[in-house]
């Protein structure tokens, strides 16, 4: 029998509650986290030039920082960082090799903002073109529009000289096949609906869950997924992963720009755009204030206009840390603090103020134990720092066994 996403969420909710993860003193934790002496990556005094990015940008910071320091444009520097994961077939969250939509087609989203000229560009749902961050810049530079989507965006990219190529790697195709065969789906009420779990069957007991995992292992083996990749693939089927890269760059003159690029939520409906191509949600830069970007649950971030909210918070005097935490609390407010659902939301914000102070904040510590969310930073020294989280714990307990 098919094992749907909603079956699984139901199972995992019970597991989470049994672990006592509901109900936290958020105010007390936030006070603690606002105290720089207790912080891993509290907003630091400004240093320029500086580049910040999601953790998967770490390997590409040296080159971009040298470029920026030598007078390179801030947006061009940020694009150098995100192009790395876009080109990397082994990063299955961005560009080439990204996990596909429910029909097995990779669809990419991206946007950018250039602070010095106060311009923006965006593309959504683009197929067959790997470097959509550069297509977003091309839309900004070579059209009178801000946002292009779907087939029109692809045709524009080809006209601009971007090559069409197959973005689906064997690795991603096999995980998609596993998802298809063991079957989850996005149809029906989502997490934010009052009916989100009303149509769920009773959650399976631990033994039933184990049987389902065994069946998935068999299907994975038949598909040709390597044994050591099997449980990783099963997790990706059961917890459709998000994954993206954001980067903001600030030069010595105080010019600032930002970009975000992604293959979006795995197994999404064709045509689904998340927050990454939405100016103000996945990325927002204001030359007078600073820049912010997001990775994580796009639907949630769109509803709080996360990146714009953060920049506006800083405009009104908040530190990067407080500005990011406030946006996270708006997501919590949208769920009335319901930990049974917040449990399945991931959100990370990367925040850079015009004075060079920065912060990385997240709803949870990470996706899974031992793998904290990270912000990568280069201000002369390249480093990766843990984000500060609003809630302790991870958003994907594994295995999600019943008590
Ligand atoms: N925010 C992206 C989206 O929802 C995914 C991610 O950041 O992981 O499409």
mmCIF file of C-alpha atoms and ligand atoms in Angstrom:
data_model
loop_
_atom_site.group_PDB
_atom_site.id
_atom_site.type_symbol
_atom_site.label_atom_id
_atom_site.label_comp_id
_atom_site.label_asym_id
_atom_site.label_seq_id
_atom_site.Cartn_x
_atom_site.Cartn_y
_atom_site.Cartn_z
ATOM 1 C CA UNK A 1 0.000 0.000 0.000
ATOM 2 C CA UNK A 2 1.158 3.523 -0.734
ATOM 3 C CA UNK A 3 2.686 5.414 2.155
ATOM 4 C CA UNK A 4 1.753 9.052 1.785
ATOM 5 C CA UNK A 5 3.445 12.136 3.092
ATOM 6 C CA UNK A 6 0.471 12.729 5.343
ATOM 7 C CA UNK A 7 0.695 9.223 6.818
ATOM 8 C CA UNK A 8 4.236 9.994 7.648
ATOM 9 C CA UNK A 9 3.617 13.420 9.116
ATOM 10 C CA UNK A 10 0.966 11.951 11.337
ATOM 11 C CA UNK A 11 3.378 9.314 12.562
ATOM 12 C CA UNK A 12 6.131 11.779 13.190
ATOM 13 C CA UNK A 13 3.896 14.227 15.046
ATOM 14 C CA UNK A 14 3.077 11.583 17.601
ATOM 15 C CA UNK A 15 6.756 10.805 17.930
ATOM 16 C CA UNK A 16 7.637 14.443 18.424
ATOM 17 C CA UNK A 17 5.051 15.019 21.096
ATOM 18 C CA UNK A 18 6.180 11.945 22.952
ATOM 19 C CA UNK A 19 9.655 13.414 23.046
ATOM 20 C CA UNK A 20 8.321 16.416 24.919
ATOM 21 C CA UNK A 21 9.252 18.903 22.240
ATOM 22 C CA UNK A 22 6.031 20.843 22.425
ATOM 23 C CA UNK A 23 5.826 23.920 24.637
ATOM 24 C CA UNK A 24 8.935 26.004 25.250
ATOM 25 C CA UNK A 25 9.664 29.240 27.046
ATOM 26 C CA UNK A 26 10.387 31.109 23.845
ATOM 27 C CA UNK A 27 10.774 34.468 25.487
ATOM 28 C CA UNK A 28 13.401 33.175 27.933
ATOM 29 C CA UNK A 29 15.279 31.382 25.169
ATOM 30 C CA UNK A 30 15.154 34.414 22.986
ATOM 31 C CA UNK A 31 16.483 36.661 25.731
ATOM 32 C CA UNK A 32 19.353 34.262 26.146
ATOM 33 C CA UNK A 33 20.006 34.155 22.440
ATOM 34 C CA UNK A 34 19.890 37.922 22.154
ATOM 35 C CA UNK A 35 22.760 38.119 24.592
ATOM 36 C CA UNK A 36 25.921 38.105 22.443
ATOM 37 C CA UNK A 37 27.895 36.451 25.229
ATOM 38 C CA UNK A 38 25.773 33.304 24.803
ATOM 39 C CA UNK A 39 25.730 33.337 21.008
ATOM 40 C CA UNK A 40 27.613 31.304 18.462
ATOM 41 C CA UNK A 41 27.101 33.777 15.661
ATOM 42 C CA UNK A 42 25.681 36.841 17.327
ATOM 43 C CA UNK A 43 25.673 39.961 15.223
ATOM 44 C CA UNK A 44 29.222 41.206 15.222
ATOM 45 C CA UNK A 45 30.598 44.691 14.841
ATOM 46 C CA UNK A 46 30.786 45.655 11.217
ATOM 47 C CA UNK A 47 33.718 44.727 9.054
ATOM 48 C CA UNK A 48 33.853 45.443 5.341
ATOM 49 C CA UNK A 49 34.135 43.964 2.793
ATOM 50 C CA UNK A 50 32.198 40.890 3.789
ATOM 51 C CA UNK A 51 30.275 38.056 2.127
ATOM 52 C CA UNK A 52 27.757 35.839 3.919
ATOM 53 C CA UNK A 53 26.011 32.789 2.481
ATOM 54 C CA UNK A 54 24.214 29.585 3.332
ATOM 55 C CA UNK A 55 26.575 26.831 4.460
ATOM 56 C CA UNK A 56 26.789 25.268 0.981
ATOM 57 C CA UNK A 57 28.526 28.419 -0.284
ATOM 58 C CA UNK A 58 31.561 27.902 1.951
ATOM 59 C CA UNK A 59 33.819 26.396 -0.733
ATOM 60 C CA UNK A 60 33.244 29.295 -3.096
ATOM 61 C CA UNK A 61 33.861 32.212 -0.725
ATOM 62 C CA UNK A 62 37.621 32.602 -1.238
ATOM 63 C CA UNK A 63 37.369 33.341 -4.930
ATOM 64 C CA UNK A 64 34.384 35.667 -4.514
ATOM 65 C CA UNK A 65 36.019 37.534 -1.635
ATOM 66 C CA UNK A 66 39.205 38.128 -3.635
ATOM 67 C CA UNK A 67 37.070 39.400 -6.509
ATOM 68 C CA UNK A 68 35.154 41.737 -4.189
ATOM 69 C CA UNK A 69 38.290 43.015 -2.498
ATOM 70 C CA UNK A 70 39.787 43.830 -5.882
ATOM 71 C CA UNK A 71 36.896 46.132 -6.673
ATOM 72 C CA UNK A 72 34.457 43.617 -8.172
ATOM 73 C CA UNK A 73 30.761 44.431 -8.105
ATOM 74 C CA UNK A 74 28.843 43.190 -5.052
ATOM 75 C CA UNK A 75 26.196 41.302 -7.030
ATOM 76 C CA UNK A 76 28.802 39.724 -9.282
ATOM 77 C CA UNK A 77 30.657 38.573 -6.153
ATOM 78 C CA UNK A 78 27.509 37.017 -4.664
ATOM 79 C CA UNK A 79 26.740 35.325 -7.993
ATOM 80 C CA UNK A 80 30.230 33.781 -8.041
ATOM 81 C CA UNK A 81 29.372 32.079 -4.761
ATOM 82 C CA UNK A 82 25.980 30.677 -5.744
ATOM 83 C CA UNK A 83 27.164 29.566 -9.180
ATOM 84 C CA UNK A 84 29.323 26.978 -7.405
ATOM 85 C CA UNK A 85 26.434 24.860 -6.078
ATOM 86 C CA UNK A 86 24.428 25.531 -9.265
ATOM 87 C CA UNK A 87 27.223 23.885 -11.294
ATOM 88 C CA UNK A 88 27.795 21.054 -8.811
ATOM 89 C CA UNK A 89 25.857 17.910 -9.837
ATOM 90 C CA UNK A 90 26.337 16.517 -6.322
ATOM 91 C CA UNK A 91 24.435 19.352 -4.627
ATOM 92 C CA UNK A 92 20.877 18.101 -5.117
ATOM 93 C CA UNK A 93 19.265 21.303 -3.812
ATOM 94 C CA UNK A 94 20.361 23.779 -6.472
ATOM 95 C CA UNK A 95 20.898 23.956 -10.246
ATOM 96 C CA UNK A 96 22.315 20.912 -12.034
ATOM 97 C CA UNK A 97 21.312 17.729 -10.174
ATOM 98 C CA UNK A 98 18.554 19.423 -8.141
ATOM 99 C CA UNK A 99 15.778 17.115 -6.985
ATOM 100 C CA UNK A 100 12.937 17.343 -9.529
ATOM 101 C CA UNK A 101 9.216 18.064 -9.334
ATOM 102 C CA UNK A 102 6.566 15.328 -9.101
ATOM 103 C CA UNK A 103 6.899 14.633 -12.841
ATOM 104 C CA UNK A 104 10.648 14.149 -12.607
ATOM 105 C CA UNK A 105 11.498 17.512 -14.168
ATOM 106 C CA UNK A 106 13.980 19.858 -12.491
ATOM 107 C CA UNK A 107 12.523 23.369 -12.125
ATOM 108 C CA UNK A 108 14.698 26.165 -10.783
ATOM 109 C CA UNK A 109 13.934 29.507 -9.094
ATOM 110 C CA UNK A 110 16.168 32.485 -8.394
ATOM 111 C CA UNK A 111 16.205 36.199 -7.740
ATOM 112 C CA UNK A 112 18.729 38.941 -7.148
ATOM 113 C CA UNK A 113 18.877 42.559 -6.038
ATOM 114 C CA UNK A 114 21.617 45.014 -6.917
ATOM 115 C CA UNK A 115 21.854 47.608 -4.154
ATOM 116 C CA UNK A 116 23.918 50.322 -5.848
ATOM 117 C CA UNK A 117 21.500 50.672 -8.773
ATOM 118 C CA UNK A 118 18.427 49.574 -6.782
ATOM 119 C CA UNK A 119 17.407 47.005 -9.381
ATOM 120 C CA UNK A 120 15.970 43.505 -9.122
ATOM 121 C CA UNK A 121 15.586 40.438 -11.342
ATOM 122 C CA UNK A 122 13.849 37.120 -10.863
ATOM 123 C CA UNK A 123 13.025 33.887 -12.644
ATOM 124 C CA UNK A 124 10.725 31.064 -11.524
ATOM 125 C CA UNK A 125 9.970 27.522 -12.641
ATOM 126 C CA UNK A 126 12.799 27.457 -15.195
ATOM 127 C CA UNK A 127 13.606 24.142 -16.891
ATOM 128 C CA UNK A 128 16.788 23.034 -18.688
ATOM 129 C CA UNK A 129 18.962 26.016 -17.699
ATOM 130 C CA UNK A 130 21.479 25.451 -14.918
ATOM 131 C CA UNK A 131 22.570 28.946 -13.839
ATOM 132 C CA UNK A 132 19.240 30.584 -13.097
ATOM 133 C CA UNK A 133 20.869 33.124 -10.786
ATOM 134 C CA UNK A 134 22.635 34.505 -13.860
ATOM 135 C CA UNK A 135 19.367 34.408 -15.804
ATOM 136 C CA UNK A 136 17.762 36.483 -13.016
ATOM 137 C CA UNK A 137 20.580 39.016 -13.403
ATOM 138 C CA UNK A 138 20.085 38.977 -17.187
ATOM 139 C CA UNK A 139 16.357 39.644 -16.695
ATOM 140 C CA UNK A 140 17.326 42.595 -14.509
ATOM 141 C CA UNK A 141 19.860 43.936 -16.990
ATOM 142 C CA UNK A 142 18.265 43.159 -20.333
ATOM 143 C CA UNK A 143 14.537 43.609 -19.847
ATOM 144 C CA UNK A 144 12.214 46.205 -18.446
ATOM 145 C CA UNK A 145 10.662 43.508 -16.249
ATOM 146 C CA UNK A 146 11.528 42.129 -12.843
ATOM 147 C CA UNK A 147 10.132 38.598 -13.017
ATOM 148 C CA UNK A 148 9.998 35.970 -15.780
ATOM 149 C CA UNK A 149 8.596 32.479 -15.280
ATOM 150 C CA UNK A 150 8.332 29.076 -16.941
ATOM 151 C CA UNK A 151 8.714 28.642 -20.668
ATOM 152 C CA UNK A 152 9.087 32.367 -21.287
ATOM 153 C CA UNK A 153 11.988 32.543 -18.840
ATOM 154 C CA UNK A 154 13.637 29.537 -20.509
ATOM 155 C CA UNK A 155 13.280 31.047 -23.979
ATOM 156 C CA UNK A 156 14.675 34.353 -22.696
ATOM 157 C CA UNK A 157 17.659 32.498 -21.202
ATOM 158 C CA UNK A 158 18.381 30.736 -24.502
ATOM 159 C CA UNK A 159 18.144 34.056 -26.337
ATOM 160 C CA UNK A 160 20.705 35.415 -23.886
ATOM 161 C CA UNK A 161 23.065 32.568 -24.768
ATOM 162 C CA UNK A 162 22.517 30.188 -21.856
ATOM 163 C CA UNK A 163 22.792 26.565 -23.014
ATOM 164 C CA UNK A 164 19.898 24.160 -22.606
ATOM 165 C CA UNK A 165 20.954 20.985 -20.804
ATOM 166 C CA UNK A 166 19.451 18.030 -18.985
ATOM 167 C CA UNK A 167 19.507 18.926 -15.293
ATOM 168 C CA UNK A 168 18.328 15.562 -13.964
ATOM 169 C CA UNK A 169 21.277 13.479 -12.784
ATOM 170 C CA UNK A 170 21.061 9.712 -12.275
ATOM 171 C CA UNK A 171 21.343 10.280 -8.526
ATOM 172 C CA UNK A 172 18.314 12.590 -8.446
ATOM 173 C CA UNK A 173 16.340 10.498 -10.953
ATOM 174 C CA UNK A 174 16.644 7.388 -8.782
ATOM 175 C CA UNK A 175 15.490 9.160 -5.615
ATOM 176 C CA UNK A 176 12.568 10.626 -7.571
ATOM 177 C CA UNK A 177 11.675 7.126 -8.823
ATOM 178 C CA UNK A 178 11.722 5.855 -5.252
ATOM 179 C CA UNK A 179 9.370 8.672 -4.269
ATOM 180 C CA UNK A 180 7.141 7.897 -7.245
ATOM 181 C CA UNK A 181 6.947 4.168 -6.573
ATOM 182 C CA UNK A 182 6.498 4.329 -2.820
ATOM 183 C CA UNK A 183 4.330 7.312 -3.410
ATOM 184 C CA UNK A 184 3.808 10.471 -1.556
ATOM 185 C CA UNK A 185 1.797 13.387 -2.836
ATOM 186 C CA UNK A 186 1.236 17.075 -2.380
ATOM 187 C CA UNK A 187 -2.469 17.038 -3.118
ATOM 188 C CA UNK A 188 -4.916 17.804 -0.334
ATOM 189 C CA UNK A 189 -4.782 20.309 2.540
ATOM 190 C CA UNK A 190 -1.318 21.539 3.455
ATOM 191 C CA UNK A 191 0.279 22.091 6.822
ATOM 192 C CA UNK A 192 -1.331 25.505 7.263
ATOM 193 C CA UNK A 193 -4.879 24.210 6.647
ATOM 194 C CA UNK A 194 -7.199 23.627 9.619
ATOM 195 C CA UNK A 195 -7.913 20.276 7.929
ATOM 196 C CA UNK A 196 -4.323 19.317 7.396
ATOM 197 C CA UNK A 197 -4.511 16.045 9.340
ATOM 198 C CA UNK A 198 -8.256 15.362 9.400
ATOM 199 C CA UNK A 199 -8.127 12.942 6.481
ATOM 200 C CA UNK A 200 -5.209 11.017 7.831
ATOM 201 C CA UNK A 201 -5.473 7.353 8.581
ATOM 202 C CA UNK A 202 -4.492 6.383 12.100
ATOM 203 C CA UNK A 203 -0.728 6.564 12.444
ATOM 204 C CA UNK A 204 0.994 3.243 11.971
ATOM 205 C CA UNK A 205 2.643 1.566 14.905
ATOM 206 C CA UNK A 206 6.370 1.180 15.030
ATOM 207 C CA UNK A 207 6.220 -2.332 13.563
ATOM 208 C CA UNK A 208 4.099 -1.197 10.645
ATOM 209 C CA UNK A 209 6.484 1.688 10.086
ATOM 210 C CA UNK A 210 9.427 -0.696 10.049
ATOM 211 C CA UNK A 211 7.631 -2.878 7.488
ATOM 212 C CA UNK A 212 7.122 0.155 5.269
ATOM 213 C CA UNK A 213 10.767 1.101 5.532
ATOM 214 C CA UNK A 214 11.740 -2.463 4.608
ATOM 215 C CA UNK A 215 9.484 -2.288 1.571
ATOM 216 C CA UNK A 216 11.038 1.024 0.539
ATOM 217 C CA UNK A 217 14.493 -0.492 0.918
ATOM 218 C CA UNK A 218 13.481 -3.263 -1.472
ATOM 219 C CA UNK A 219 12.154 -0.779 -4.023
ATOM 220 C CA UNK A 220 15.321 1.313 -3.633
ATOM 221 C CA UNK A 221 17.446 -1.736 -4.318
ATOM 222 C CA UNK A 222 15.360 -2.659 -7.396
ATOM 223 C CA UNK A 223 15.798 0.885 -8.717
ATOM 224 C CA UNK A 224 19.548 0.558 -8.325
ATOM 225 C CA UNK A 225 20.150 2.899 -5.418
ATOM 226 C CA UNK A 226 23.444 1.937 -3.775
ATOM 227 C CA UNK A 227 23.012 0.308 -0.330
ATOM 228 C CA UNK A 228 24.935 3.084 1.418
ATOM 229 C CA UNK A 229 22.635 5.683 -0.185
ATOM 230 C CA UNK A 230 19.449 3.801 0.605
ATOM 231 C CA UNK A 231 18.418 5.353 3.948
ATOM 232 C CA UNK A 232 19.483 8.810 2.755
ATOM 233 C CA UNK A 233 17.179 8.392 -0.244
ATOM 234 C CA UNK A 234 14.322 7.109 1.930
ATOM 235 C CA UNK A 235 14.612 10.156 4.177
ATOM 236 C CA UNK A 236 14.410 12.400 1.142
ATOM 237 C CA UNK A 237 11.273 10.625 0.002
ATOM 238 C CA UNK A 238 9.583 10.800 3.391
ATOM 239 C CA UNK A 239 10.770 14.284 4.290
ATOM 240 C CA UNK A 240 10.818 16.117 0.942
ATOM 241 C CA UNK A 241 13.932 18.168 1.469
ATOM 242 C CA UNK A 242 14.397 21.829 0.930
ATOM 243 C CA UNK A 243 17.788 23.258 0.103
ATOM 244 C CA UNK A 244 18.897 26.435 -1.507
ATOM 245 C CA UNK A 245 21.695 28.935 -1.429
ATOM 246 C CA UNK A 246 21.497 32.589 -0.517
ATOM 247 C CA UNK A 247 24.447 35.007 -0.641
ATOM 248 C CA UNK A 248 24.805 38.694 0.250
ATOM 249 C CA UNK A 249 27.942 40.751 -0.387
ATOM 250 C CA UNK A 250 29.035 44.156 0.938
ATOM 251 C CA UNK A 251 32.098 46.057 -0.277
ATOM 252 C CA UNK A 252 34.343 48.645 1.379
ATOM 253 C CA UNK A 253 32.285 51.500 -0.083
ATOM 254 C CA UNK A 254 29.151 50.134 1.586
ATOM 255 C CA UNK A 255 27.546 48.862 -1.623
ATOM 256 C CA UNK A 256 25.469 45.766 -1.012
ATOM 257 C CA UNK A 257 23.680 43.110 -3.104
ATOM 258 C CA UNK A 258 22.041 39.719 -2.649
ATOM 259 C CA UNK A 259 20.922 36.623 -4.550
ATOM 260 C CA UNK A 260 19.106 33.364 -3.831
ATOM 261 C CA UNK A 261 18.876 30.289 -6.079
ATOM 262 C CA UNK A 262 17.273 26.867 -5.671
ATOM 263 C CA UNK A 263 15.717 23.774 -7.202
ATOM 264 C CA UNK A 264 13.015 24.285 -4.569
ATOM 265 C CA UNK A 265 11.055 21.770 -2.633
ATOM 266 C CA UNK A 266 11.591 18.210 -3.830
ATOM 267 C CA UNK A 267 8.652 16.497 -5.588
ATOM 268 C CA UNK A 268 6.700 19.777 -5.798
ATOM 269 C CA UNK A 269 3.785 20.237 -8.170
ATOM 270 C CA UNK A 270 4.949 21.439 -11.579
ATOM 271 C CA UNK A 271 4.800 25.219 -11.626
ATOM 272 C CA UNK A 272 5.152 25.581 -7.873
ATOM 273 C CA UNK A 273 7.332 28.544 -7.003
ATOM 274 C CA UNK A 274 8.641 28.862 -3.476
ATOM 275 C CA UNK A 275 10.072 31.941 -1.830
ATOM 276 C CA UNK A 276 13.420 31.958 -3.640
ATOM 277 C CA UNK A 277 12.281 33.875 -6.756
ATOM 278 C CA UNK A 278 10.032 36.177 -4.738
ATOM 279 C CA UNK A 279 11.663 39.547 -4.133
ATOM 280 C CA UNK A 280 11.062 40.335 -0.472
ATOM 281 C CA UNK A 281 10.710 36.710 0.590
ATOM 282 C CA UNK A 282 13.734 34.659 -0.558
ATOM 283 C CA UNK A 283 15.941 37.737 -0.900
ATOM 284 C CA UNK A 284 15.738 41.462 -0.273
ATOM 285 C CA UNK A 285 18.406 44.131 -0.428
ATOM 286 C CA UNK A 286 18.077 47.821 0.339
ATOM 287 C CA UNK A 287 21.152 49.894 -0.318
ATOM 288 C CA UNK A 288 20.277 52.161 2.637
ATOM 289 C CA UNK A 289 19.950 49.343 5.166
ATOM 290 C CA UNK A 290 21.237 45.885 4.333
ATOM 291 C CA UNK A 291 20.378 42.546 2.780
ATOM 292 C CA UNK A 292 18.710 39.317 3.869
ATOM 293 C CA UNK A 293 17.932 35.955 2.335
ATOM 294 C CA UNK A 294 16.291 32.687 3.228
ATOM 295 C CA UNK A 295 16.466 28.943 2.865
ATOM 296 C CA UNK A 296 13.815 26.533 4.118
ATOM 297 C CA UNK A 297 10.043 26.253 3.926
ATOM 298 C CA UNK A 298 9.229 28.619 1.100
ATOM 299 C CA UNK A 299 5.484 28.667 1.665
ATOM 300 C CA UNK A 300 5.972 29.873 5.230
ATOM 301 C CA UNK A 301 8.529 32.460 4.265
ATOM 302 C CA UNK A 302 6.329 33.967 1.559
ATOM 303 C CA UNK A 303 3.576 34.532 4.137
ATOM 304 C CA UNK A 304 5.844 36.623 6.368
ATOM 305 C CA UNK A 305 7.725 38.289 3.462
ATOM 306 C CA UNK A 306 10.759 37.189 5.438
ATOM 307 C CA UNK A 307 13.695 38.959 3.793
ATOM 308 C CA UNK A 308 11.808 42.243 3.448
ATOM 309 C CA UNK A 309 10.530 42.026 7.016
ATOM 310 C CA UNK A 310 14.091 41.584 8.252
ATOM 311 C CA UNK A 311 15.479 44.515 6.277
ATOM 312 C CA UNK A 312 12.615 46.714 7.452
ATOM 313 C CA UNK A 313 13.259 45.628 11.045
ATOM 314 C CA UNK A 314 16.869 46.730 10.671
ATOM 315 C CA UNK A 315 15.765 50.013 9.121
ATOM 316 C CA UNK A 316 13.817 50.639 12.320
ATOM 317 C CA UNK A 317 16.832 49.974 14.479
ATOM 318 C CA UNK A 318 16.915 46.239 15.191
ATOM 319 C CA UNK A 319 20.191 44.342 15.117
ATOM 320 C CA UNK A 320 20.550 41.658 12.403
ATOM 321 C CA UNK A 321 19.979 39.020 15.077
ATOM 322 C CA UNK A 322 16.801 40.548 16.494
ATOM 323 C CA UNK A 323 15.517 41.363 13.010
ATOM 324 C CA UNK A 324 15.884 37.720 11.937
ATOM 325 C CA UNK A 325 14.418 36.335 15.153
ATOM 326 C CA UNK A 326 11.389 38.590 14.741
ATOM 327 C CA UNK A 327 10.697 37.121 11.288
ATOM 328 C CA UNK A 328 10.945 33.597 12.726
ATOM 329 C CA UNK A 329 8.480 34.534 15.475
ATOM 330 C CA UNK A 330 6.025 35.712 12.824
ATOM 331 C CA UNK A 331 6.075 32.182 11.384
ATOM 332 C CA UNK A 332 5.477 30.796 14.878
ATOM 333 C CA UNK A 333 2.589 33.259 15.276
ATOM 334 C CA UNK A 334 1.042 32.079 12.017
ATOM 335 C CA UNK A 335 0.690 28.662 13.656
ATOM 336 C CA UNK A 336 -0.349 30.040 17.037
ATOM 337 C CA UNK A 337 2.711 28.350 18.435
ATOM 338 C CA UNK A 338 1.389 24.871 17.491
ATOM 339 C CA UNK A 339 4.524 22.764 17.905
ATOM 340 C CA UNK A 340 2.856 19.763 16.235
ATOM 341 C CA UNK A 341 3.078 21.647 12.972
ATOM 342 C CA UNK A 342 6.042 23.935 13.546
ATOM 343 C CA UNK A 343 7.936 20.696 13.952
ATOM 344 C CA UNK A 344 7.853 20.266 10.175
ATOM 345 C CA UNK A 345 8.914 23.752 9.219
ATOM 346 C CA UNK A 346 12.495 24.694 8.513
ATOM 347 C CA UNK A 347 13.576 28.268 8.131
ATOM 348 C CA UNK A 348 17.009 29.846 8.029
ATOM 349 C CA UNK A 349 17.701 33.549 7.531
ATOM 350 C CA UNK A 350 21.042 35.083 6.564
ATOM 351 C CA UNK A 351 21.207 38.734 7.521
ATOM 352 C CA UNK A 352 23.795 41.390 6.630
ATOM 353 C CA UNK A 353 23.578 45.013 7.702
ATOM 354 C CA UNK A 354 25.214 47.816 5.790
ATOM 355 C CA UNK A 355 27.775 48.341 8.568
ATOM 356 C CA UNK A 356 29.014 44.754 8.065
ATOM 357 C CA UNK A 357 27.342 43.238 11.129
ATOM 358 C CA UNK A 358 25.568 39.982 10.346
ATOM 359 C CA UNK A 359 23.611 37.083 11.827
ATOM 360 C CA UNK A 360 22.431 33.611 10.834
ATOM 361 C CA UNK A 361 19.198 32.547 12.532
ATOM 362 C CA UNK A 362 17.054 29.446 12.204
ATOM 363 C CA UNK A 363 13.804 28.051 13.534
ATOM 364 C CA UNK A 364 15.511 24.782 14.534
ATOM 365 C CA UNK A 365 19.133 23.819 15.156
ATOM 366 C CA UNK A 366 19.234 21.761 11.959
ATOM 367 C CA UNK A 367 17.479 19.080 9.919
ATOM 368 C CA UNK A 368 18.981 16.212 11.850
ATOM 369 C CA UNK A 369 21.218 15.675 14.870
ATOM 370 C CA UNK A 370 24.849 16.546 14.330
ATOM 371 C CA UNK A 371 24.142 18.644 11.240
ATOM 372 C CA UNK A 372 23.472 22.198 12.428
ATOM 373 C CA UNK A 373 22.378 24.907 10.053
ATOM 374 C CA UNK A 374 25.346 27.085 9.184
ATOM 375 C CA UNK A 375 26.087 30.522 7.841
ATOM 376 C CA UNK A 376 29.313 30.802 5.830
ATOM 377 C CA UNK A 377 31.181 34.081 6.227
ATOM 378 C CA UNK A 378 34.231 35.725 4.646
ATOM 379 C CA UNK A 379 35.449 39.106 5.896
ATOM 380 C CA UNK A 380 39.131 38.368 5.404
ATOM 381 C CA UNK A 381 38.756 35.148 7.341
ATOM 382 C CA UNK A 382 36.625 32.382 5.886
ATOM 383 C CA UNK A 383 34.546 30.447 8.391
ATOM 384 C CA UNK A 384 31.274 28.549 8.911
ATOM 385 C CA UNK A 385 29.262 29.362 12.020
ATOM 386 C CA UNK A 386 26.261 27.661 13.542
ATOM 387 C CA UNK A 387 23.077 29.662 13.200
ATOM 388 C CA UNK A 388 21.230 30.739 16.333
ATOM 389 C CA UNK A 389 17.976 28.866 16.600
ATOM 390 C CA UNK A 390 14.657 29.933 18.084
ATOM 391 C CA UNK A 391 13.888 26.337 19.112
ATOM 392 C CA UNK A 392 16.332 23.708 20.274
ATOM 393 C CA UNK A 393 16.258 20.393 18.480
ATOM 394 C CA UNK A 394 15.983 19.291 14.895
ATOM 395 C CA UNK A 395 13.078 19.508 12.515
ATOM 396 C CA UNK A 396 13.295 15.914 11.313
ATOM 397 C CA UNK A 397 13.465 13.389 14.125
ATOM 398 C CA UNK A 398 14.560 10.043 12.802
ATOM 399 C CA UNK A 399 13.298 7.386 13.080
ATOM 400 C CA UNK A 400 9.861 8.734 13.910
ATOM 401 C CA UNK A 401 8.842 5.790 16.080
ATOM 402 C CA UNK A 402 5.654 5.624 18.061
ATOM 403 C CA UNK A 403 5.948 5.320 21.835
HETATM 404 N N1 LIG B 1 13.017 27.896 0.074
HETATM 405 C C1 LIG B 1 13.102 26.958 -0.991
HETATM 406 C C2 LIG B 1 11.745 26.698 -1.538
HETATM 407 O O1 LIG B 1 10.794 26.642 -0.776
HETATM 408 C C3 LIG B 1 13.693 25.661 -0.622
HETATM 409 C C4 LIG B 1 14.817 25.734 0.330
HETATM 410 O O2 LIG B 1 15.250 26.766 0.720
HETATM 411 O O3 LIG B 1 15.311 24.705 0.723
HETATM 412 O O4 LIG B 1 11.640 26.470 -2.709
#
